[in-house]
XYZ file of C-alpha atoms in Angstrom:
96
model
C -7.696 7.189 30.830
C -6.476 10.067 28.686
C -3.451 10.378 26.413
C -2.264 13.997 26.107
C 0.095 15.103 23.362
C 0.998 18.077 21.240
C 0.167 16.628 17.837
C -1.456 13.340 17.063
C -1.130 9.640 16.495
C 1.422 7.749 14.448
C 1.090 4.630 12.305
C 4.367 3.549 13.932
C 2.998 3.635 17.493
C 2.244 0.076 18.597
C 2.908 0.342 22.348
C 3.748 3.112 24.813
C 7.216 1.715 25.550
C 8.204 3.169 22.161
C 7.610 6.628 23.651
C 9.085 5.854 27.056
C 12.418 4.709 25.568
C 13.210 8.112 24.025
C 15.515 10.293 26.068
C 14.426 13.889 26.448
C 15.023 16.482 25.254
C 15.242 15.179 21.701
C 15.789 16.804 18.315
C 12.636 16.357 16.249
C 13.254 14.299 13.110
C 11.574 15.056 9.767
C 9.617 11.786 9.883
C 8.768 8.919 12.211
C 7.143 8.388 15.568
C 8.390 11.496 17.394
C 7.591 13.703 14.407
C 4.048 12.296 14.224
C 3.390 12.743 17.937
C 4.142 16.439 17.438
C 2.672 17.180 14.016
C 0.008 14.641 12.934
C -3.526 16.052 12.525
C -7.010 14.555 12.744
C -9.124 15.089 9.645
C -12.922 15.273 9.570
C -14.785 13.013 7.122
C -11.653 10.970 6.497
C -10.780 7.280 6.875
C -7.327 5.861 7.541
C -3.965 7.591 7.131
C -2.717 9.995 4.447
C 0.171 12.379 3.954
C -0.417 15.754 5.546
C -0.817 18.694 3.136
C 1.490 20.689 5.418
C 4.352 18.496 4.184
C 5.144 16.820 7.489
C 3.631 13.764 9.188
C 0.105 12.453 8.499
C -3.580 13.162 8.779
C -5.804 10.474 10.295
C -9.501 9.714 10.486
C -11.854 8.881 13.332
C -11.442 5.160 12.588
C -7.767 5.438 13.537
C -8.640 7.151 16.829
C -11.391 4.643 17.677
C -9.104 1.664 17.035
C -6.249 3.275 18.996
C -8.486 3.958 22.008
C -9.766 0.375 22.059
C -6.324 -1.176 21.594
C -4.779 0.847 24.432
C -7.801 0.901 26.781
C -8.074 4.703 26.629
C -11.071 7.033 26.781
C -9.719 10.120 25.059
C -6.810 11.522 23.060
C -6.262 15.168 23.962
C -4.056 17.257 21.691
C -2.842 20.838 21.900
C -1.640 21.557 18.369
C -4.654 23.487 17.033
C -6.263 26.677 18.296
C -10.069 26.558 18.306
C -12.640 29.249 18.985
C -14.069 27.898 22.256
C -10.749 26.718 23.665
C -11.525 23.036 23.080
C -13.302 20.962 20.470
C -14.326 17.355 19.930
C -13.514 16.296 16.386
C -16.008 13.447 16.286
C -19.280 12.696 17.972
C -18.886 10.598 21.097
C -19.651 6.962 20.398
C -21.807 4.966 22.794
């Protein structure tokens, strides 16, 4: 199972009904769940959550992704926000 999004994860996201309840289209707020789903970024060699240097949303570490995948019975989070040289990139080594 794969979760696809533009940006990243949010510390506010506890269950997918939080996303489903939002009517679309929606104006993007400066903070909160919808903002994070669009603008949060993974950060290499980082643990937990921190404010994003870009001034909006958060950065998050591999521990956040691993816990999120386990909690929601997912295999992968796929995001489109960053351009990479080969067209795709895995931020962390696959765990066994």
